[in-house]
Amino acid sequence: MNDQFLPDIAAQATHHDLPLDWVGMAGIALPIRLASAAVTASVDIGVSLDDAGARGIHMSRLYLAAQRLVHQELDVPAVLQVLDDCLSTHQALSDSATLTLRGQVTLERPALVSPLTGWKAYPFELRARQDGRGVNMELQVEVGYSSTCPCSAALARQLIQQRFAETFALEPLDYLEVLDWLGSTQGIVATPHSQRSTATLQLRLAPDYTELPVLALIDSAEQALGTPVQTAVKRADEQAFALANGQNLMFCEDAARRLHRALRQLPQASAFRLKVVHAESLHAHDAVAESYWNWS
Protein backbone atom coordinates (compact mmCIF):
# COMPACT_ATOMS: atom_id res chain seq x y z
CA MET A 1 0.00 0.00 0.00
CA ASN A 2 1.26 3.50 -0.86
CA ASP A 3 2.41 5.50 2.18
CA GLN A 4 0.24 8.45 1.18
CA PHE A 5 -2.86 6.44 2.07
CA LEU A 6 -1.56 5.44 5.52
CA PRO A 7 -2.19 7.59 8.61
CA ASP A 8 0.71 9.83 9.69
CA ILE A 9 0.18 10.43 13.39
CA ALA A 10 3.47 12.31 13.74
CA ALA A 11 2.13 15.02 11.42
CA GLN A 12 -0.71 15.80 13.80
CA ALA A 13 -0.54 18.81 16.09
CA THR A 14 0.42 18.21 19.71
CA HIS A 15 -1.62 19.14 22.74
CA HIS A 16 1.61 20.10 24.53
CA ASP A 17 2.93 23.27 22.94
CA LEU A 18 6.66 22.84 23.68
CA PRO A 19 9.83 22.56 21.54
CA LEU A 20 12.36 19.80 22.24
CA ASP A 21 16.14 20.02 22.12
CA TRP A 22 16.76 16.60 20.58
CA VAL A 23 14.64 13.81 19.13
CA GLY A 24 16.07 10.90 17.23
CA MET A 25 17.34 7.33 17.23
CA ALA A 26 20.11 5.78 19.33
CA GLY A 27 22.17 2.64 18.80
CA ILE A 28 21.72 2.15 15.05
CA ALA A 29 24.11 -0.60 13.90
CA LEU A 30 25.98 0.32 10.72
CA PRO A 31 28.91 -1.30 8.84
CA ILE A 32 31.35 1.41 7.79
CA ARG A 33 34.96 1.78 6.71
CA LEU A 34 37.43 3.84 8.70
CA ALA A 35 41.13 4.10 7.93
CA SER A 36 40.62 1.31 5.35
CA ALA A 37 39.36 -1.02 8.09
CA ALA A 38 35.90 -2.52 8.39
CA VAL A 39 34.08 -1.25 11.48
CA THR A 40 30.73 -2.12 13.01
CA ALA A 41 29.56 1.19 14.37
CA SER A 42 26.75 2.30 16.65
CA VAL A 43 25.12 5.55 15.56
CA ASP A 44 22.93 8.05 17.38
CA ILE A 45 21.24 10.50 15.04
CA GLY A 46 18.68 13.20 15.74
CA VAL A 47 17.36 16.68 15.21
CA SER A 48 15.86 19.41 17.34
CA LEU A 49 12.08 19.76 17.31
CA ASP A 50 11.76 23.53 17.15
CA ASP A 51 8.17 23.61 15.97
CA ALA A 52 6.45 23.65 19.34
CA GLY A 53 3.14 22.61 17.80
CA ALA A 54 4.42 19.60 15.86
CA ARG A 55 3.79 16.25 17.49
CA GLY A 56 6.90 14.49 16.21
CA ILE A 57 9.69 14.19 13.69
CA HIS A 58 10.20 11.68 10.86
CA MET A 59 12.30 8.89 12.35
CA SER A 60 12.52 6.89 9.12
CA ARG A 61 14.08 9.85 7.34
CA LEU A 62 16.84 9.96 9.94
CA TYR A 63 17.47 6.25 9.51
CA LEU A 64 17.72 6.57 5.74
CA ALA A 65 20.09 9.51 6.10
CA ALA A 66 22.37 7.43 8.34
CA GLN A 67 22.44 4.67 5.71
CA ARG A 68 24.55 6.95 3.55
CA LEU A 69 27.52 5.97 5.72
CA VAL A 70 27.26 2.25 4.93
CA HIS A 71 30.18 0.56 3.17
CA GLN A 72 32.07 3.76 2.39
CA GLU A 73 35.12 5.46 3.83
CA LEU A 74 34.02 7.59 6.76
CA ASP A 75 35.14 11.16 6.17
CA VAL A 76 34.01 14.71 6.81
CA PRO A 77 32.01 15.19 3.55
CA ALA A 78 30.08 11.96 4.19
CA VAL A 79 29.09 13.12 7.68
CA LEU A 80 28.14 16.59 6.42
CA GLN A 81 25.88 15.05 3.78
CA VAL A 82 24.05 13.05 6.45
CA LEU A 83 23.49 16.17 8.57
CA ASP A 84 22.27 18.08 5.50
CA ASP A 85 19.81 15.26 4.75
CA CYS A 86 18.48 15.37 8.30
CA LEU A 87 17.77 19.08 8.11
CA SER A 88 16.47 19.14 4.53
CA THR A 89 13.93 16.40 5.36
CA HIS A 90 12.82 18.30 8.47
CA GLN A 91 12.37 21.79 7.10
CA ALA A 92 10.17 23.99 9.28
CA LEU A 93 10.54 21.42 12.08
CA SER A 94 14.23 21.43 12.99
CA ASP A 95 17.09 23.93 13.12
CA SER A 96 19.88 21.57 14.24
CA ALA A 97 21.04 18.02 13.56
CA THR A 98 23.53 15.84 15.41
CA LEU A 99 25.27 12.55 14.76
CA THR A 100 27.33 10.49 17.20
CA LEU A 101 29.16 7.44 15.89
CA ARG A 102 30.99 4.94 18.12
CA GLY A 103 33.10 1.97 17.15
CA GLN A 104 36.50 0.33 17.28
CA VAL A 105 39.04 0.52 14.49
CA THR A 106 41.30 -2.55 14.42
CA LEU A 107 44.86 -2.00 13.21
CA GLU A 108 47.67 -4.49 12.57
CA ARG A 109 50.75 -3.73 14.65
CA PRO A 110 54.24 -5.31 14.42
CA ALA A 111 56.09 -6.84 17.36
CA LEU A 112 59.10 -4.96 18.71
CA VAL A 113 61.78 -7.44 17.60
CA SER A 114 60.34 -10.64 16.11
CA PRO A 115 58.54 -10.79 12.74
CA LEU A 116 55.18 -11.37 14.47
CA THR A 117 52.24 -9.04 14.01
CA GLY A 118 48.93 -8.71 15.84
CA TRP A 119 45.74 -6.68 15.90
CA LYS A 120 44.85 -3.89 18.29
CA ALA A 121 41.43 -2.32 18.72
CA TYR A 122 41.21 1.42 19.27
CA PRO A 123 37.82 2.68 20.48
CA PHE A 124 36.78 5.91 18.80
CA GLU A 125 33.84 8.28 18.80
CA LEU A 126 32.82 10.94 16.30
CA ARG A 127 30.42 13.70 17.34
CA ALA A 128 29.06 16.11 14.73
CA ARG A 129 26.52 18.93 14.97
CA GLN A 130 25.10 21.31 12.40
CA ASP A 131 22.98 24.33 13.30
CA GLY A 132 22.61 28.01 12.44
CA ARG A 133 26.13 28.73 13.68
CA GLY A 134 27.72 26.18 11.35
CA VAL A 135 29.25 22.74 11.83
CA ASN A 136 31.17 21.41 14.80
CA MET A 137 32.94 18.05 14.56
CA GLU A 138 34.91 16.28 17.30
CA LEU A 139 36.89 13.05 17.13
CA GLN A 140 37.79 11.02 20.20
CA VAL A 141 40.21 8.07 20.31
CA GLU A 142 41.44 5.83 23.15
CA VAL A 143 45.03 4.58 23.13
CA GLY A 144 46.42 2.00 25.55
CA TYR A 145 50.00 2.07 26.79
CA SER A 146 52.27 0.88 29.59
CA SER A 147 53.62 3.27 32.24
CA THR A 148 56.34 2.56 34.79
CA CYS A 149 56.48 4.69 37.93
CA PRO A 150 59.72 6.75 38.25
CA CYS A 151 59.42 6.85 42.06
CA SER A 152 59.00 3.08 42.28
CA ALA A 153 61.97 2.59 39.95
CA ALA A 154 64.20 4.76 42.16
CA LEU A 155 63.14 2.87 45.28
CA ALA A 156 63.80 -0.47 43.58
CA ARG A 157 67.28 0.66 42.50
CA GLN A 158 68.05 1.70 46.08
CA LEU A 159 67.10 -1.74 47.40
CA ILE A 160 69.31 -3.38 44.79
CA GLN A 161 72.20 -1.14 45.84
CA GLN A 162 71.65 -2.06 49.48
CA ARG A 163 71.59 -5.79 48.70
CA PHE A 164 74.78 -5.40 46.64
CA ALA A 165 76.51 -3.64 49.52
CA GLU A 166 75.38 -6.32 51.97
CA THR A 167 76.60 -9.10 49.69
CA PHE A 168 79.97 -7.75 48.53
CA ALA A 169 81.01 -5.19 51.14
CA LEU A 170 83.58 -7.39 52.92
CA GLU A 171 85.09 -9.30 50.02
CA PRO A 172 86.97 -8.43 46.82
CA LEU A 173 84.83 -8.13 43.74
CA ASP A 174 84.99 -10.91 41.18
CA TYR A 175 83.57 -10.03 37.76
CA LEU A 176 81.98 -13.41 37.04
CA GLU A 177 80.54 -13.67 40.54
CA VAL A 178 78.96 -10.20 40.29
CA LEU A 179 77.65 -10.99 36.82
CA ASP A 180 76.04 -14.19 38.10
CA TRP A 181 74.62 -12.31 41.10
CA LEU A 182 73.01 -9.68 38.86
CA GLY A 183 71.18 -12.41 36.98
CA SER A 184 69.76 -14.00 40.14
CA THR A 185 66.70 -13.29 42.24
CA GLN A 186 69.08 -12.38 45.07
CA GLY A 187 70.56 -9.62 42.95
CA ILE A 188 67.47 -8.02 41.45
CA VAL A 189 65.62 -8.04 44.71
CA ALA A 190 62.99 -5.42 43.76
CA THR A 191 61.23 -4.27 40.60
CA PRO A 192 59.30 -1.05 39.92
CA HIS A 193 55.58 -1.21 39.42
CA SER A 194 54.02 -0.67 35.99
CA GLN A 195 50.43 -0.40 34.92
CA ARG A 196 48.30 -0.60 31.82
CA SER A 197 47.29 2.97 31.10
CA THR A 198 44.81 4.73 28.82
CA ALA A 199 44.91 8.04 27.00
CA THR A 200 41.60 9.52 25.83
CA LEU A 201 42.19 12.15 23.16
CA GLN A 202 39.42 14.45 21.98
CA LEU A 203 40.14 16.56 18.93
CA ARG A 204 38.01 19.38 17.52
CA LEU A 205 38.57 19.30 13.78
CA ALA A 206 39.86 22.35 11.99
CA PRO A 207 37.90 23.53 8.94
CA ASP A 208 38.95 22.57 5.41
CA TYR A 209 40.06 19.04 6.34
CA THR A 210 38.13 16.28 4.61
CA GLU A 211 39.73 13.22 6.22
CA LEU A 212 39.18 12.09 9.79
CA PRO A 213 42.69 11.94 11.32
CA VAL A 214 42.19 8.69 13.22
CA LEU A 215 45.48 7.09 12.22
CA ALA A 216 47.42 10.34 12.63
CA LEU A 217 46.00 10.76 16.13
CA ILE A 218 46.80 7.17 17.17
CA ASP A 219 50.30 7.18 15.68
CA SER A 220 51.15 10.57 17.18
CA ALA A 221 50.04 9.43 20.63
CA GLU A 222 51.89 6.10 20.52
CA GLN A 223 55.09 7.75 19.35
CA ALA A 224 54.87 10.37 22.08
CA LEU A 225 54.24 7.80 24.82
CA GLY A 226 56.88 5.33 23.65
CA THR A 227 55.44 2.19 25.24
CA PRO A 228 52.16 1.22 23.52
CA VAL A 229 50.71 -2.10 24.66
CA GLN A 230 51.73 -5.04 22.48
CA THR A 231 49.89 -7.85 20.68
CA ALA A 232 51.73 -11.02 19.60
CA VAL A 233 55.08 -11.35 21.37
CA LYS A 234 57.96 -13.78 21.72
CA ARG A 235 60.44 -13.65 24.59
CA ALA A 236 62.70 -11.30 22.64
CA ASP A 237 59.76 -8.90 22.24
CA GLU A 238 58.91 -9.12 25.91
CA GLN A 239 62.51 -8.33 26.81
CA ALA A 240 62.53 -5.37 24.42
CA PHE A 241 59.30 -4.15 26.03
CA ALA A 242 60.90 -4.40 29.50
CA LEU A 243 63.84 -2.37 28.22
CA ALA A 244 61.54 0.24 26.67
CA ASN A 245 59.63 0.62 29.95
CA GLY A 246 62.83 0.88 31.98
CA GLN A 247 64.08 3.70 29.77
CA ASN A 248 60.70 5.40 29.58
CA LEU A 249 59.65 6.08 33.17
CA MET A 250 56.67 8.40 33.51
CA PHE A 251 54.11 9.73 35.91
CA CYS A 252 50.65 10.54 34.57
CA GLU A 253 51.78 14.19 34.47
CA ASP A 254 54.65 13.25 32.16
CA ALA A 255 52.32 11.36 29.83
CA ALA A 256 49.83 14.24 29.65
CA ARG A 257 52.57 16.75 28.81
CA ARG A 258 54.04 14.52 26.11
CA LEU A 259 50.64 14.08 24.51
CA HIS A 260 49.85 17.79 24.73
CA ARG A 261 53.02 18.63 22.82
CA ALA A 262 52.31 15.94 20.22
CA LEU A 263 48.71 17.04 19.60
CA ARG A 264 49.79 20.65 19.19
CA GLN A 265 51.71 19.47 16.11
CA LEU A 266 48.59 18.08 14.39
CA PRO A 267 47.31 20.58 11.79
CA GLN A 268 43.87 18.92 11.84
CA ALA A 269 43.24 20.15 15.40
CA SER A 270 41.64 23.51 16.12
CA ALA A 271 41.32 22.52 19.78
CA PHE A 272 41.76 19.45 21.94
CA ARG A 273 41.46 18.03 25.40
CA LEU A 274 43.10 14.90 26.72
CA LYS A 275 42.94 12.67 29.76
CA VAL A 276 45.37 10.00 30.87
CA VAL A 277 44.54 7.32 33.41
CA HIS A 278 47.23 5.18 35.04
CA ALA A 279 45.42 2.21 36.56
CA GLU A 280 47.74 1.95 39.55
CA SER A 281 49.11 -1.46 40.50
CA LEU A 282 50.26 0.02 43.83
CA HIS A 283 47.06 1.79 44.88
CA ALA A 284 43.41 0.82 44.76
CA HIS A 285 42.74 4.05 42.87
CA ASP A 286 43.92 5.57 39.60
CA ALA A 287 46.36 8.39 38.88
CA VAL A 288 44.79 10.86 36.41
CA ALA A 289 45.95 13.96 34.54
CA GLU A 290 44.13 16.18 32.03
CA SER A 291 45.19 18.91 29.64
CA TYR A 292 43.29 21.30 27.35
CA TRP A 293 44.20 23.55 24.44
CA ASN A 294 41.88 26.15 22.94
CA TRP A 295 38.93 24.22 24.38
CA SER A 296 35.73 25.91 25.52
Coordinates of C-alpha atoms in Angstrom, one line a residue, residues 3 16 38 42 67 87 89 91 124 135 164 170 179 186 188 192 194 204 208 215 229 233 242 249 258 272-273 290 292:
D3 CA 2.4 5.5 2.2
H16 CA 1.6 20.1 24.5
A38 CA 35.9 -2.5 8.4
S42 CA 26.8 2.3 16.7
Q67 CA 22.4 4.7 5.7
L87 CA 17.8 19.1 8.1
T89 CA 13.9 16.4 5.4
Q91 CA 12.4 21.8 7.1
F124 CA 36.8 5.9 18.8
V135 CA 29.3 22.7 11.8
F164 CA 74.8 -5.4 46.6
L170 CA 83.6 -7.4 52.9
L179 CA 77.6 -11.0 36.8
Q186 CA 69.1 -12.4 45.1
I188 CA 67.5 -8.0 41.4
P192 CA 59.3 -1.0 39.9
S194 CA 54.0 -0.7 36.0
R204 CA 38.0 19.4 17.5
D208 CA 39.0 22.6 5.4
L215 CA 45.5 7.1 12.2
V229 CA 50.7 -2.1 24.7
V233 CA 55.1 -11.3 21.4
A242 CA 60.9 -4.4 29.5
L249 CA 59.7 6.1 33.2
R258 CA 54.0 14.5 26.1
F272 CA 41.8 19.4 21.9
R273 CA 41.5 18.0 25.4
E290 CA 44.1 16.2 32.0
Y292 CA 43.3 21.3 27.4

